[in-house]
Short mmCIF file of C-alpha atoms in Angstrom, two decimals:
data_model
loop_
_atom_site.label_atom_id
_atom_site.label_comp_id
_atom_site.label_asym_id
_atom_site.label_seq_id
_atom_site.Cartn_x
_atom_site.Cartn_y
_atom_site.Cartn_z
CA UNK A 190 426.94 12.66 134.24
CA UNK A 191 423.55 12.85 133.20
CA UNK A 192 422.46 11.63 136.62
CA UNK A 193 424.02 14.58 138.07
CA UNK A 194 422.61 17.26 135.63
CA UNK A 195 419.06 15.69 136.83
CA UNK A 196 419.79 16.62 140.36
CA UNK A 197 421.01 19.65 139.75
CA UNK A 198 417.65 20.78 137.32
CA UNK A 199 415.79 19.30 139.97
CA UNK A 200 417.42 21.16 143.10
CA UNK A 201 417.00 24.54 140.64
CA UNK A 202 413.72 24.16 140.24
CA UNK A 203 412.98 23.48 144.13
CA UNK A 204 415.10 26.67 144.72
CA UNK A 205 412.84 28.40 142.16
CA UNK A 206 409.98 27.61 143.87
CA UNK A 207 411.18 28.50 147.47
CA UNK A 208 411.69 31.43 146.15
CA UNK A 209 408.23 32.12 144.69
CA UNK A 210 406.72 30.78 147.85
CA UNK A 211 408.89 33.32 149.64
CA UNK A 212 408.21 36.32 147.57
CA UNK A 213 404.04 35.15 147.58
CA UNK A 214 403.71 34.23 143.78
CA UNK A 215 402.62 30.96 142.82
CA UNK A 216 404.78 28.56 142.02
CA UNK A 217 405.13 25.65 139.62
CA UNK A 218 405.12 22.58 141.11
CA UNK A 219 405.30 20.40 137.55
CA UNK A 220 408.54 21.04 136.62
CA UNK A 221 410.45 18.21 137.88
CA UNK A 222 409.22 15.29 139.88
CA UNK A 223 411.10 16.51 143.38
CA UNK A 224 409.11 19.45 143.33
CA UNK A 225 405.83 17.90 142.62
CA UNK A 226 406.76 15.31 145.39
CA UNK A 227 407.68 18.24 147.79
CA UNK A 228 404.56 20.33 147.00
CA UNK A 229 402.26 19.27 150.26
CA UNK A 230 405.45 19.50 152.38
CA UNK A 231 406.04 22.91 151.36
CA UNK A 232 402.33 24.67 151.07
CA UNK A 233 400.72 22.24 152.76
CA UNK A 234 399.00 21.61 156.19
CA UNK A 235 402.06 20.04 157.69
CA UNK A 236 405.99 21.36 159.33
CA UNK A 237 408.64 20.48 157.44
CA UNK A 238 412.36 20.08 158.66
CA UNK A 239 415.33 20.40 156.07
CA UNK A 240 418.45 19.28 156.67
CA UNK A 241 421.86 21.27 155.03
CA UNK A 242 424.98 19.36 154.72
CA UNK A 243 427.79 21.95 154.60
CA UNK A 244 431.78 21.21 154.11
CA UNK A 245 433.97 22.65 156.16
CA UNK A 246 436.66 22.06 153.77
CA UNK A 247 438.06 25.75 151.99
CA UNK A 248 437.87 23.91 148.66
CA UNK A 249 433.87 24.21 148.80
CA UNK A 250 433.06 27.35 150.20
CA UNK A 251 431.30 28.46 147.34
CA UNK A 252 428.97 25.35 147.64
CA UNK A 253 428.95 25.75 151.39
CA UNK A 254 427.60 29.54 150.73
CA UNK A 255 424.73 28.75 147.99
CA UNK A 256 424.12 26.05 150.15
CA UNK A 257 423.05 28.38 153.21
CA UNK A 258 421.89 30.90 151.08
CA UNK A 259 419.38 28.16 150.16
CA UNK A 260 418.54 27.63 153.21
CA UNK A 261 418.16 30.30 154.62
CA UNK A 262 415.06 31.04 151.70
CA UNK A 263 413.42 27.89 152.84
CA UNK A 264 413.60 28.92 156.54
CA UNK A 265 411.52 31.89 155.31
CA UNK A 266 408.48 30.23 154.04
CA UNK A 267 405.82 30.43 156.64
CA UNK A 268 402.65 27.68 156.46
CA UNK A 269 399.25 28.28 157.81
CA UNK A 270 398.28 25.30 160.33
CA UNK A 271 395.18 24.01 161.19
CA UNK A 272 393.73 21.07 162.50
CA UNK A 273 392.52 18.61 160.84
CA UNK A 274 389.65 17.19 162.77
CA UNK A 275 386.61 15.29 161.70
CA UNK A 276 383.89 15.58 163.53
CA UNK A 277 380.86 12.84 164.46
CA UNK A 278 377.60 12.75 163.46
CA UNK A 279 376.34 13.91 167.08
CA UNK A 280 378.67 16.81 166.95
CA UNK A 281 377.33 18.16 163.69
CA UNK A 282 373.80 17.52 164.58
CA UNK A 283 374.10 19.07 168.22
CA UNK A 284 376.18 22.89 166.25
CA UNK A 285 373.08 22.68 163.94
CA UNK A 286 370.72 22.65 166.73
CA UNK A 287 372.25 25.71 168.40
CA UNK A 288 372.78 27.57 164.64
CA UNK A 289 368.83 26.54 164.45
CA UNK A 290 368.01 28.47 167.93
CA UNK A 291 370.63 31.04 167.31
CA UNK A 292 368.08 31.54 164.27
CA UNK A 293 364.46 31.88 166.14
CA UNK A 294 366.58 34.38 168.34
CA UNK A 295 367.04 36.57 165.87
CA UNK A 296 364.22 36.40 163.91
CA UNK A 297 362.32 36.98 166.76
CA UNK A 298 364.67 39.81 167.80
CA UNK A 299 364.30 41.63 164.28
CA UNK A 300 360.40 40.92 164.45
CA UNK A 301 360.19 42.79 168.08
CA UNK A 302 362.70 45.60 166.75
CA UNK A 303 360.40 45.89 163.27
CA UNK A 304 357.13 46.13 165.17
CA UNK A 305 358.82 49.07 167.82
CA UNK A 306 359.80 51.26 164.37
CA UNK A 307 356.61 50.42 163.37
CA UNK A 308 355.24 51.89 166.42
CA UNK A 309 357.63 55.05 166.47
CA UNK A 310 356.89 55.68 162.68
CA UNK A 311 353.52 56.01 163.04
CA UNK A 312 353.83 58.01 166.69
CA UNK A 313 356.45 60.26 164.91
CA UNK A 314 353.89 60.90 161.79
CA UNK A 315 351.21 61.56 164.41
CA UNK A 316 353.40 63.87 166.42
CA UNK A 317 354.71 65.39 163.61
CA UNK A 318 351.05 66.09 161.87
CA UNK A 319 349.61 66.88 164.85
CA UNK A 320 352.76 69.72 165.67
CA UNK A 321 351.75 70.95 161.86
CA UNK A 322 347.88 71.61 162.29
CA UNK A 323 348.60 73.39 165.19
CA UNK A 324 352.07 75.42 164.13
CA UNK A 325 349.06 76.29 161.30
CA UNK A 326 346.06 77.20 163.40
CA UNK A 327 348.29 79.39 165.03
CA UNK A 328 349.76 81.03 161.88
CA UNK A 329 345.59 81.76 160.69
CA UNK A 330 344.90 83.41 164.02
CA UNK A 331 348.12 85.92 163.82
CA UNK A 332 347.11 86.50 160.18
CA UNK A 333 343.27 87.28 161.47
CA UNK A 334 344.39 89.46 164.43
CA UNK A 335 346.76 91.11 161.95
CA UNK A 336 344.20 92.21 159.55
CA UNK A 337 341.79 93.57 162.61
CA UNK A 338 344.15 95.49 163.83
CA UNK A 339 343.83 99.08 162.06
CA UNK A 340 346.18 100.85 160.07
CA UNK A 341 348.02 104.06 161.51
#
């Protein structure tokens, strides 16, 4: 009897947290040894296959029901795979070469691009300055031949 009620706490829990894992809430894993057991099977980095016995008896429908129901919840979590690859000393050394080169690119990339707004900053103050003196010596010579010309 008591070995029974165990199984069944156990198998509520791991239904509790299919269910979390479903709906995107964290579960908790600690609350019966099956479920801590199961917890790299189920968020983990790996696939995981469960198998449903079902009765086809009329007596157990019920059980057959909850028992798909079940099922059907754990057939809804969805695991992000990746691969997990260790890679050699060679490998590491020859992607920190190219990050290292990807570097001086750039650096020398900004260092061309800062020296050309350099260049047009001081061009465009020149320009501009140079657009102002005259815009004003032209202003001072319609303000002289204004005040030669005589009144009427």
């Amino acid at each position: 009897m008591q070995e029974g009620m165990a199984i069944n706490q156990s198998l509520t829990c791991l239904g509790q947290v299919i269910t979390a894992l479903v709906e995107h809430r964290k579960p908790s894993f600690r609350d019966t040894a099956l479920t801590h057991v199961l917890k790299d099977s189920l968020v983990g980095n790996c696939k995981t296959t469960i198998l449903v016995c079902l009765s086809p008896h009329r007596f157990n429908v019920m059980e057959t029901i909850n028992t798909l129901r079940f099922a059907q919840r754990a057939k809804m979590i969805k695991n992000k795979f990746k691969v997990n690859k260790t890679r050699s000393a060679k490998e590491l050394l020859r992607e920190l070469k190219s990050k290292d080169e990807e570097i001086r690119l750039l650096e020398t990339t900004a260092t061309a691009s800062s020296d050309e707004i350099c260049f047009i900053r001081t061009s465009t103050t020149r320009n501009s300055l140079h657009s102002f003196s005259i815009h004003r010596q032209e202003r001072k010579k319609e303000k002289v031949t204004e005040l030669r010309r005589p009144l009427v």
